[in-house]
Amino acid sequence: MPPRPSAPPGMPPLPDGSAFLTWLRTPRPEAAPGVWRFGHRSRPQQEPERTPGHQLIGGALIAFLVAWLMWSLLSHGYLGSWWVLPVRLLAPDSWQNSDSAVAQALLWDGYSVLIVVLLLIVVGRLGRWGEVWRRYGPPAWRPALPVSERPPAPDHDPAEFPHLRAAGAQEAAERLAREAKAGLMGDVDHARIDRAWQGVRSGRHSLATFTAAVVKDGSAACAHPSGRRDLPVRQARHDLVTGQVRLGATADDPRNPYHYRGTGLGLGPDLLGTSLLAVGPAGSGKTGTLVRPLAESLCLHALAGRASVVVVGAAGAGLGPAESYDVVIGIGRPDSAYDLDLYGGTTDPDEAAVILAEALAGDLADPHPGSDSRRSTTVLAQLLGPFRAVHGRFPSVPELRGLLDGGPGPLNALRKALTGTSHESLLRELDARERQMAHPGDVGSVLADRIALLDRPAFASFFDTSGSTRPFSLKALDHPVRVRIDLPQRGHADASRILARLVLAQFTAAVAVREDRSLFACLILDDATGAVTPEAVRGIQRLRSANAGAVLTLRTLDDVPRPLRGPLLGTVGCRMALSGLTPWDGQDFAEVWGKEWTETRDVTDRQIIAETPAGKAVHMVRRVITGKAPTARAVTVRQVERERWSASELAHAVPAGHAVLSLTSVRGEHAPPLLVDLRA
């Protein structure tokens, strides 16, 4: 047996809240769009002129030699004795005529030291000795250390929740302050409490209810319906006070504005509200460095009650673990706990026809301005309305395929069920459908071919309308929900494109009719190939006013019809071109980013011709020493208009792991195209 311990086991150490308090008290100053505000230190708008090192050292050395020469001339009397006149006028005669050697030394040597110090100050300013010290002295040898700041006053300390105390919620503020100092509060808890407090200020909740919940549960109050207070894993760096996620850093490149160089890159709902389009080839980092961090950030916002997010991508694309989401729909997977509502949760046949027509035939519509897909919508409405009137539900995929195929059996059964009921007026819809089927070029056959892509054995248990499954509808975006939809890619590429268009159409329709628009809604569509249609572009244009946004990624702009590329780039407010872009894709980005006025310098070297024998001799010696003929340099400075980023630069000058990103906030603030290091 092991020996008996001499003392009882100790208690585990209490959690330390210093890290959370440091995070909460870190300043977050206002900054330009896209700047990571956590601990940011602003820089001047224009780059200060930096003197070259050899010129700086040479000037400092010359200034020292001038000071040495001046003191030598003064001390040896070559410039007269005028510089001792102040001593003779101001010092008492007893001091000047004293027999004490100590007094004489203090008087005259002290005055000499004073003159030397004044002389060094003057020449030091002229020679910029201070800049030499800062650039090459001990301050440049040691790394910059963070400035230690004193704890803020209680009235301004965010860890004391002064805004709650000022509003009369003293007990709630005391409970939250204790838990923050004890390490029992996280950044998601702080953001969730702040969101609940905003509801009190807007009048949606009462102060008494909020105070009672916080006093009872502390930082766990006002919890998310899932009960979770954080994600199981984080890969990116988040700041829920500003709502930003850090995606890298802007490169220290001359093409970036000076106040952006070297700063962190942070995106939040204020920028995603204008939507984002990222274009880059496979392997350029769209999913790992952009989609995954944004999905992670929006999931944290959803846990804080600020946002709802729908992430759509291929199965196994690395969009985060299933535990990070409330709803995971694996289309084509038998183990999926949720189904997808084919009709978006609506009960209106016309609205359902619009959404389904966009999904099935939106890419077949003429992409030129003014075109639409009304023919497909009309065909579906002629069938969905009578079917719902008879069965009280919309048709399943096999039933809809049978109706679109035009077989006599389904249509006759539907006609017979409508006869003698209060819905006989819908018989005209069926009559019109039968007449149109007899004409060549009827769009019903195209819709039947498209819906047949979903009528496969792999999808037999999905898109059920009988109520036996748990279909998820995007109408649930009124709540802070986290949704991940895995599309089937292997062997079902065409079906995946249909489903991507379906989700995009349902999202744009659902966010437009939300009651609570204070909740930010975002759709992240990883690989939007085939999903960009004329109606989709118009729907994205309306997201900004609904406090919603979309994040789309493409491998190339060739996946978008040529007439839609300009409208798509003009619709989104944030545009990202990743490394490896083709020149023809870069041309579209160069056109939408426009041009700017820049200052160019034209340097011309003109050879100097000597006229005299002495001049020719000097030129010969100079040519022997330098190896070059004597020249005179002429510099011409002018303002020219050039592209911010040319197509060639986007294709060949963007390093691996980098991207060029332009930003627009929902308030209309702009950031020019920035070269960003996504791996920093």
XYZ file of C-alpha atoms in Angstrom:
680
model
C 0.000 0.000 0.000
C 1.269 3.500 -0.700
C 2.061 5.625 2.356
C -0.697 7.722 3.810
C -0.416 11.417 2.825
C 0.568 13.720 5.617
C -2.021 16.387 4.722
C -5.415 16.432 2.971
C -5.389 17.300 -0.726
C -5.535 20.990 -1.470
C -8.367 22.787 -3.217
C -7.903 23.534 -6.938
C -6.891 27.137 -7.584
C -9.690 29.547 -8.279
C -9.950 30.842 -11.864
C -8.070 34.027 -12.556
C -9.930 36.872 -14.225
C -6.878 39.001 -15.009
C -6.755 37.874 -18.631
C -10.412 38.748 -19.161
C -10.032 42.115 -17.406
C -6.991 42.947 -19.529
C -8.929 42.049 -22.660
C -11.917 44.126 -21.567
C -9.856 47.184 -20.619
C -7.724 47.219 -23.775
C -8.463 50.397 -25.745
C -10.271 50.088 -29.036
C -10.042 53.481 -30.717
C -12.073 54.445 -33.750
C -10.226 53.546 -36.929
C -10.623 53.295 -40.683
C -12.724 50.447 -42.125
C -10.996 47.085 -41.861
C -8.475 48.062 -39.179
C -8.228 45.632 -36.256
C -9.206 48.001 -33.444
C -8.136 45.871 -30.468
C -5.112 47.713 -29.042
C -4.701 49.677 -32.273
C -2.365 52.659 -32.344
C -3.184 55.092 -35.088
C -0.605 56.310 -37.557
C -0.513 59.575 -39.532
C -2.326 59.679 -42.841
C 0.820 60.594 -44.776
C 4.184 58.887 -44.463
C 6.737 61.209 -42.808
C 9.845 61.919 -44.809
C 12.644 59.581 -43.713
C 16.172 60.833 -44.179
C 18.538 58.227 -45.678
C 20.924 56.709 -43.142
C 24.163 57.827 -44.794
C 22.858 61.374 -45.084
C 21.736 61.387 -41.453
C 25.080 60.066 -40.137
C 27.023 62.455 -42.356
C 25.030 65.465 -41.178
C 25.458 64.487 -37.526
C 29.229 64.075 -37.959
C 29.587 67.393 -39.773
C 27.597 69.130 -37.034
C 29.925 67.658 -34.401
C 32.989 68.860 -36.302
C 31.483 72.344 -36.625
C 30.843 72.419 -32.863
C 34.448 71.325 -32.198
C 35.796 73.982 -34.534
C 33.656 76.728 -33.013
C 34.733 75.861 -29.462
C 38.362 75.659 -30.508
C 38.181 79.123 -32.076
C 36.413 80.564 -29.034
C 38.695 78.994 -26.444
C 41.882 80.092 -28.215
C 40.681 83.657 -28.713
C 40.603 83.657 -32.499
C 37.079 85.159 -32.426
C 37.804 87.667 -29.683
C 36.686 87.753 -26.099
C 33.118 88.920 -26.668
C 31.722 85.584 -25.502
C 32.900 86.210 -21.897
C 31.237 89.631 -21.750
C 28.133 88.325 -19.832
C 30.380 87.114 -17.002
C 32.212 90.404 -16.757
C 28.914 92.330 -16.705
C 26.876 90.121 -14.390
C 29.352 88.483 -12.019
C 30.362 90.564 -8.936
C 33.890 92.006 -8.887
C 34.673 90.048 -5.734
C 34.111 86.838 -7.673
C 36.143 87.946 -10.685
C 39.090 89.267 -8.608
C 39.022 86.539 -5.964
C 42.335 85.023 -4.929
C 40.716 81.624 -4.441
C 41.583 79.168 -7.198
C 38.420 77.192 -6.448
C 36.173 80.231 -6.932
C 37.933 81.150 -10.167
C 37.561 77.579 -11.460
C 33.884 77.418 -10.577
C 33.186 80.744 -12.245
C 35.116 80.417 -15.485
C 34.983 76.647 -15.949
C 31.298 76.573 -15.139
C 30.657 79.329 -17.676
C 32.713 77.433 -20.281
C 30.681 74.284 -19.673
C 27.483 76.301 -20.110
C 28.708 77.655 -23.450
C 29.686 74.157 -24.604
C 26.253 72.776 -23.651
C 24.462 75.579 -25.534
C 26.681 75.025 -28.539
C 25.985 71.273 -28.503
C 22.233 71.880 -28.240
C 22.288 74.158 -31.280
C 24.412 71.917 -33.482
C 22.595 68.821 -32.168
C 19.315 70.183 -33.472
C 20.908 71.117 -36.771
C 22.558 67.703 -37.070
C 19.460 65.787 -35.844
C 21.359 63.898 -33.179
C 18.058 62.909 -31.531
C 16.935 61.036 -34.637
C 20.332 59.321 -34.851
C 19.916 58.211 -31.220
C 16.414 56.873 -31.804
C 17.352 55.075 -35.016
C 20.756 53.632 -34.117
C 21.063 54.008 -30.343
C 19.883 51.788 -27.463
C 16.174 52.618 -28.035
C 16.418 50.779 -31.362
C 18.224 47.769 -29.881
C 15.495 46.549 -27.538
C 12.021 45.498 -28.717
C 9.124 47.816 -28.107
C 7.334 46.922 -24.892
C 3.654 47.584 -24.287
C 3.026 50.656 -22.263
C 1.691 49.738 -18.845
C -1.410 51.716 -18.078
C -2.924 52.360 -14.710
C -6.340 50.802 -14.046
C -9.086 53.185 -15.111
C -11.250 54.967 -12.601
C -14.335 53.026 -11.433
C -16.618 55.429 -13.290
C -14.828 54.586 -16.550
C -13.807 50.984 -15.897
C -15.781 48.642 -18.189
C -15.200 45.818 -15.712
C -17.370 47.718 -13.198
C -20.254 48.100 -15.694
C -20.821 51.819 -15.042
C -23.622 52.045 -17.628
C -25.688 49.555 -15.605
C -25.056 51.446 -12.378
C -26.058 54.741 -13.990
C -29.346 53.197 -15.139
C -30.210 51.875 -11.679
C -29.206 48.206 -12.072
C -26.780 48.274 -9.137
C -27.292 44.663 -8.084
C -26.771 43.363 -11.619
C -23.601 45.416 -12.012
C -22.207 44.136 -8.710
C -22.877 40.506 -9.656
C -21.282 40.877 -13.088
C -18.252 42.744 -11.707
C -17.617 39.974 -9.153
C -17.800 37.251 -11.785
C -15.558 39.198 -14.168
C -12.856 39.552 -11.504
C -13.213 35.889 -10.508
C -12.702 34.671 -14.077
C -16.234 33.292 -14.431
C -17.142 35.526 -17.385
C -16.056 35.130 -21.006
C -16.144 37.386 -24.016
C -19.322 35.706 -25.294
C -20.995 36.252 -21.909
C -20.050 39.922 -21.968
C -21.377 40.348 -25.504
C -24.594 38.497 -24.675
C -25.246 40.640 -21.587
C -24.543 43.757 -23.644
C -27.028 42.581 -26.285
C -29.677 42.012 -23.606
C -29.002 45.475 -22.211
C -29.562 46.958 -25.660
C -32.957 45.270 -25.622
C -33.709 47.055 -22.336
C -32.680 50.412 -23.764
C -34.800 49.887 -26.887
C -37.843 48.963 -24.795
C -38.132 45.304 -25.810
C -37.386 44.142 -22.257
C -37.986 45.692 -18.855
C -35.203 46.738 -16.503
C -36.665 44.667 -13.663
C -36.671 41.477 -15.766
C -33.081 42.060 -16.879
C -31.876 42.772 -13.340
C -33.628 39.727 -11.897
C -32.129 37.425 -14.550
C -28.594 38.740 -14.017
C -28.811 38.613 -10.226
C -30.052 35.020 -10.434
C -27.719 33.580 -13.105
C -24.848 36.072 -13.272
C -22.851 35.947 -16.489
C -24.905 32.920 -17.625
C -28.085 35.026 -17.819
C -30.001 35.542 -21.064
C -28.428 32.378 -22.459
C -28.645 31.185 -26.042
C -31.412 28.601 -26.620
C -28.731 25.934 -27.039
C -27.364 26.705 -23.574
C -23.820 27.021 -24.916
C -21.619 29.923 -23.873
C -18.725 29.376 -26.266
C -17.615 27.352 -29.260
C -15.828 24.045 -28.692
C -12.803 25.278 -30.655
C -11.549 28.553 -32.073
C -9.027 28.949 -34.859
C -9.163 32.710 -35.435
C -8.757 35.688 -33.133
C -12.006 37.431 -32.216
C -12.985 40.640 -30.447
C -16.654 40.606 -29.547
C -16.585 44.159 -28.191
C -16.071 45.532 -31.692
C -17.531 42.451 -33.393
C -14.395 41.886 -35.477
C -12.485 38.781 -36.467
C -8.837 39.124 -37.416
C -8.014 37.721 -40.853
C -4.375 38.766 -41.111
C -2.539 42.047 -41.526
C -2.119 44.620 -44.232
C 1.278 44.375 -45.861
C 3.922 47.036 -45.367
C 3.832 47.827 -49.070
C 4.115 51.221 -50.811
C 0.863 50.519 -52.662
C -1.048 50.533 -49.354
C -1.940 53.856 -47.715
C 0.536 54.658 -44.952
C -2.001 54.585 -42.105
C -2.999 51.019 -43.116
C 0.499 49.541 -43.384
C 1.263 46.886 -40.812
C -2.141 47.091 -39.114
C -4.314 44.061 -38.403
C -7.212 43.312 -40.729
C -10.550 42.917 -38.965
C -13.973 42.265 -40.489
C -17.288 42.529 -38.707
C -21.009 42.911 -39.391
C -20.496 46.590 -40.254
C -18.543 45.461 -43.337
C -20.264 42.147 -44.065
C -23.543 44.061 -44.212
C -22.506 45.256 -47.678
C -21.711 41.638 -48.732
C -18.342 40.214 -49.764
C -17.127 38.464 -52.914
C -13.832 36.543 -52.869
C -12.319 35.182 -56.078
C -9.303 32.908 -56.168
C -8.239 29.554 -57.604
C -8.378 26.297 -55.680
C -5.765 26.243 -52.932
C -5.532 30.020 -52.588
C -7.013 29.930 -49.064
C -10.625 30.977 -49.531
C -12.042 28.383 -47.144
C -9.288 28.200 -44.536
C -8.350 31.874 -44.240
C -11.688 33.540 -45.024
C -14.786 31.347 -44.834
C -13.870 29.400 -41.678
C -12.932 32.492 -39.582
C -16.029 34.390 -40.726
C -18.286 31.423 -39.947
C -16.630 31.075 -36.547
C -17.109 34.774 -35.803
C -20.774 34.773 -36.784
C -21.398 31.672 -34.685
C -19.975 33.557 -31.691
C -22.252 36.486 -32.525
C -25.188 34.076 -32.640
C -24.316 32.738 -29.183
C -24.290 36.354 -28.011
C -27.747 36.907 -29.507
C -26.501 39.337 -32.131
C -26.673 37.388 -35.398
C -27.972 34.392 -37.276
C -25.774 32.604 -39.787
C -26.242 30.040 -42.556
C -23.068 28.383 -43.856
C -23.339 26.418 -47.102
C -20.515 24.312 -48.480
C -19.441 20.892 -49.609
C -19.415 18.078 -47.104
C -16.005 17.863 -45.438
C -14.937 21.326 -46.570
C -13.719 22.279 -43.084
C -16.422 24.749 -42.127
C -16.183 23.948 -38.431
C -17.252 21.044 -36.226
C -20.897 20.092 -35.970
C -20.865 21.093 -32.284
C -20.419 24.718 -33.350
C -23.863 24.768 -35.004
C -27.432 24.378 -33.839
C -28.647 22.795 -37.083
C -26.543 20.653 -39.415
C -28.264 19.523 -42.619
C -26.303 16.878 -44.478
C -28.229 16.556 -47.727
C -27.829 13.054 -49.098
C -26.601 11.640 -45.779
C -28.928 9.172 -44.041
C -27.677 10.225 -40.591
C -28.776 13.847 -41.037
C -31.087 14.861 -38.198
C -32.658 17.710 -40.174
C -34.272 18.073 -43.571
C -34.381 21.124 -45.845
C -37.721 22.715 -46.647
C -37.930 22.859 -50.439
C -40.415 25.735 -50.324
C -38.760 27.920 -47.690
C -41.485 27.526 -45.074
C -44.016 29.619 -46.992
C -47.683 28.784 -47.441
C -48.214 31.097 -50.412
C -48.089 29.157 -53.729
C -46.948 32.204 -55.661
C -44.063 32.888 -53.286
C -43.089 29.229 -53.323
C -43.167 29.255 -57.128
C -40.818 32.253 -57.264
C -38.267 30.595 -54.945
C -38.422 27.209 -56.643
C -38.236 28.696 -60.147
C -35.078 30.569 -59.170
C -33.518 27.347 -57.883
C -34.466 25.169 -60.854
C -34.055 27.519 -63.798
C -32.502 30.743 -62.504
C -29.259 30.063 -64.362
C -31.178 29.541 -67.624
C -32.720 33.023 -67.591
C -31.245 35.609 -69.899
C -28.677 37.442 -67.742
C -29.060 40.717 -69.640
C -30.727 43.629 -67.771
C -34.479 43.591 -67.829
C -34.826 39.830 -68.180
C -36.465 37.539 -65.625
C -37.685 33.997 -65.070
C -41.404 34.699 -65.063
C -42.204 31.814 -67.414
C -40.799 29.264 -64.960
C -42.598 30.959 -62.084
C -45.904 30.874 -63.948
C -45.593 27.177 -64.755
C -44.873 26.253 -61.128
C -47.649 28.495 -59.794
C -50.146 26.786 -62.108
C -49.353 23.486 -60.386
C -48.535 24.419 -56.783
C -51.749 26.369 -56.209
C -54.179 23.571 -57.175
C -52.112 20.894 -55.434
C -52.046 22.797 -52.138
C -55.767 23.518 -52.365
C -56.453 19.784 -52.649
C -53.868 18.275 -50.274
C -53.182 21.148 -47.870
C -49.461 20.922 -48.583
C -47.049 21.374 -51.433
C -46.036 18.398 -53.600
C -42.983 16.324 -52.813
C -40.184 16.000 -55.348
C -41.594 12.858 -57.063
C -45.095 14.368 -57.147
C -43.837 17.648 -58.605
C -41.814 15.778 -61.206
C -44.909 13.841 -62.248
C -46.920 17.038 -62.640
C -44.180 18.761 -64.672
C -43.742 15.740 -66.940
C -47.316 16.323 -68.101
C -48.514 12.768 -67.714
C -52.307 12.410 -67.841
C -52.538 10.519 -64.560
C -51.372 13.199 -62.054
C -53.122 16.070 -63.829
C -56.418 14.162 -64.206
C -56.318 13.161 -60.529
C -55.752 16.768 -59.545
C -58.558 17.943 -61.828
C -60.948 15.359 -60.409
C -60.129 16.376 -56.826
C -60.828 20.042 -57.627
C -64.166 19.400 -59.315
C -67.115 20.094 -57.083
C -65.114 21.963 -54.431
C -64.808 25.607 -53.537
C -61.561 25.775 -55.514
C -63.034 25.181 -58.968
C -61.547 28.504 -60.081
C -58.140 26.834 -59.945
C -59.232 24.554 -62.807
C -58.350 27.412 -65.127
C -54.744 27.098 -63.970
C -54.703 23.440 -64.970
C -56.373 24.228 -68.312
C -53.709 26.841 -69.044
C -50.973 24.382 -68.084
C -52.358 21.731 -70.467
C -52.587 24.230 -73.322
C -48.995 25.389 -72.800
C -47.754 21.788 -72.730
C -48.981 21.346 -76.292
C -46.777 24.195 -77.571
C -43.166 23.547 -78.559
C -40.558 25.115 -76.317
C -42.629 24.745 -73.167
C -40.454 25.434 -70.110
C -42.234 22.713 -68.154
C -40.057 20.012 -69.695
C -36.916 21.909 -68.644
C -38.214 22.202 -65.094
C -39.035 18.485 -65.099
C -35.467 17.676 -66.137
C -34.088 19.896 -63.378
C -36.336 18.532 -60.618
C -35.346 15.037 -61.742
C -31.835 15.808 -60.460
C -33.332 15.925 -56.954
C -35.491 12.840 -57.510
C -32.605 10.451 -56.899
C -32.267 7.554 -54.431
C -29.660 9.511 -52.444
C -32.257 12.227 -51.736
C -35.242 9.934 -51.188
C -35.508 10.826 -47.493
C -35.123 14.578 -48.055
C -37.444 17.414 -49.096
C -40.382 15.650 -47.461
C -43.643 17.603 -47.313
C -45.779 15.089 -45.421
C -44.565 16.217 -41.981
C -42.776 12.992 -41.057
C -39.322 14.646 -40.967
C -37.839 17.759 -39.345
C -37.558 20.226 -42.223
C -35.589 23.384 -41.540
C -36.826 26.635 -43.003
C -34.889 29.872 -43.325
C -37.887 31.598 -41.776
C -36.104 30.754 -38.497
C -33.588 33.558 -39.130
C -35.692 35.721 -36.822
C -33.739 33.998 -34.036
C -29.984 33.750 -33.349
C -29.566 30.370 -35.017
C -26.407 28.718 -36.395
C -26.993 26.565 -39.466
C -24.613 24.531 -41.603
C -25.812 22.957 -44.860
C -23.561 20.322 -46.417
C -24.151 19.992 -50.144
C -23.541 16.699 -51.959
C -20.664 17.221 -54.365
C -19.420 13.807 -55.457
C -21.673 12.628 -58.284
C -24.311 15.317 -57.656
C -22.651 18.551 -58.809
C -25.713 19.761 -60.734
C -27.992 19.025 -57.777
C -25.614 20.953 -55.499
C -25.854 24.014 -57.732
C -29.654 23.809 -57.638
C -29.609 23.576 -53.854
C -27.163 26.500 -53.577
C -29.494 28.662 -55.657
C -32.413 27.440 -53.540
C -30.764 28.443 -50.264
C -29.689 31.817 -51.661
C -33.211 32.533 -52.936
C -34.791 31.485 -49.646
C -32.307 33.593 -47.681
C -32.933 36.799 -49.655
C -36.688 36.238 -49.377
C -36.642 35.421 -45.646
C -34.495 38.334 -44.406
C -36.652 40.850 -46.257
C -39.732 40.031 -44.141
C -38.099 39.704 -40.713
C -39.769 41.550 -37.866
C -36.621 42.134 -35.798
C -33.977 43.582 -38.095
C -31.622 44.417 -35.247
C -30.400 40.818 -35.584
C -27.721 40.624 -38.276
C -28.261 37.767 -40.737
C -25.516 36.426 -42.961
C -25.272 33.719 -45.596
C -21.828 32.249 -46.296
C -21.789 30.355 -49.580
C -18.514 28.560 -50.120
C -18.164 28.109 -53.897
C -21.048 30.023 -55.448
C -20.501 28.459 -58.884
C -23.816 28.465 -60.715
C -25.581 30.394 -57.942
C -25.128 33.894 -59.384
C -28.217 34.693 -61.444
C -29.940 37.949 -62.363
C -32.464 37.499 -59.550
C -29.694 36.594 -57.097
C -27.852 39.834 -57.895
C -31.040 41.819 -57.329
C -31.620 39.975 -54.054
C -28.096 40.740 -52.792
C -28.681 44.415 -53.537
C -31.587 44.401 -51.068
C -29.710 42.733 -48.203
C -28.003 45.892 -46.963
C -31.273 47.601 -46.065
C -32.434 44.462 -44.219
C -29.335 44.336 -41.941
C -28.100 41.248 -43.721
C -25.227 40.272 -45.949
C -23.806 37.469 -48.043
C -20.294 36.085 -48.437
C -19.684 34.411 -51.799
C -16.537 32.689 -53.018
C -15.660 31.772 -56.594
C -12.731 30.034 -58.209
C -12.934 32.354 -61.193
C -15.258 35.003 -62.551
C -15.727 32.782 -65.604
C -18.246 30.884 -63.438
C -20.461 33.978 -63.693
C -22.093 34.929 -67.019
C -20.276 37.832 -68.643
C -23.265 40.268 -68.456
C -23.534 39.629 -64.676
C -19.895 40.176 -63.702
C -20.087 43.958 -63.639
C -23.414 44.090 -61.740
C -22.142 41.504 -59.232
C -18.912 43.398 -58.520
C -20.894 46.618 -58.253
C -23.475 45.104 -55.896
C -21.099 43.815 -53.228
C -19.313 46.365 -51.075
C -16.261 44.208 -50.213
C -14.230 42.625 -53.004
C -11.275 40.278 -52.557
C -8.895 39.050 -55.240
C -6.636 36.273 -53.949
C -3.256 35.257 -55.297
C -3.228 33.198 -58.479
C -5.929 35.230 -60.207
C -5.979 35.109 -64.004
C -5.322 38.332 -65.962
C -8.836 38.365 -67.430
C -10.332 38.093 -63.950
C -7.930 40.785 -62.784
C -9.194 43.067 -65.541
C -12.708 43.017 -64.070
C -11.364 43.903 -60.613
C -9.153 46.641 -62.077
C -12.157 48.211 -63.790
C -14.372 48.207 -60.703
C -11.578 49.629 -58.491
C -10.981 52.459 -60.942
C -8.033 54.817 -61.122
C -6.314 57.322 -58.863
C -4.048 60.333 -59.224
C -0.431 59.577 -58.378
C 2.799 61.539 -58.471
C 5.445 60.228 -60.850
C 9.078 61.281 -61.200
C 10.861 61.154 -64.534
C 14.657 61.228 -64.109
C 16.825 62.154 -67.097
C 20.628 61.886 -67.080
C 22.365 64.213 -69.575
C 26.069 63.835 -70.280
C 28.147 66.946 -69.541
C 30.518 68.024 -72.325
C 33.645 69.845 -71.128
C 34.809 72.816 -73.204
C 38.153 73.643 -71.574
C 41.274 71.452 -71.290
C 41.064 71.593 -67.476
C 37.449 70.473 -67.554
C 38.271 67.617 -69.887
C 41.065 66.514 -67.555
C 38.703 66.572 -64.569
C 36.107 64.554 -66.500
C 38.739 62.011 -67.495
C 39.842 61.530 -63.892
C 36.207 61.208 -62.788
C 35.528 58.616 -65.492
C 38.562 56.597 -64.405
C 37.463 56.661 -60.735
C 33.712 56.038 -61.131
C 33.654 54.198 -64.431
C 30.869 56.482 -65.661
C 30.779 59.609 -67.734
C 29.896 62.840 -65.868
C 26.175 63.519 -66.143
C 23.651 66.100 -64.998
C 20.379 64.769 -63.598
C 17.025 66.416 -64.401
C 13.917 65.385 -62.398
C 10.390 66.035 -63.709
C 7.480 65.594 -61.268
C 3.932 65.336 -62.609
C 0.485 64.062 -61.649
C -0.851 61.144 -63.698
C -3.953 58.972 -63.449
C -3.289 55.242 -63.232
C -5.138 52.107 -62.155
C -5.054 51.335 -58.460
C -4.234 47.710 -59.277
C -3.729 46.663 -62.877
C -4.761 43.273 -64.221
C -1.118 42.280 -64.623
C -0.288 43.219 -61.017
C -3.263 41.245 -59.689
C -2.195 38.224 -61.703
C 1.544 38.300 -61.054
C 2.409 40.703 -58.193
C 0.237 39.261 -55.389
C 2.374 36.836 -53.321
C 1.110 33.467 -52.179
C -1.085 33.706 -49.099
C -1.929 37.330 -49.896
C -4.990 39.037 -51.355
C -6.085 42.471 -52.514
C -9.175 43.594 -50.621
C -11.380 46.675 -50.885
C -13.971 47.452 -48.215
C -17.180 49.442 -47.824
C -19.051 49.761 -44.538
C -22.800 50.038 -44.086
C -22.245 53.703 -43.164
C -20.698 54.368 -46.567
C -17.046 54.537 -45.480
C -14.577 53.206 -48.029
C -11.153 51.587 -47.879
C -9.090 51.459 -51.087
C -7.738 48.145 -52.384
C -5.274 46.871 -49.783
C -2.604 44.207 -50.127
C -3.313 41.862 -47.213
C -1.243 39.019 -45.789
C -3.850 36.431 -44.805
C -1.280 34.325 -42.940
C 0.014 37.084 -40.650
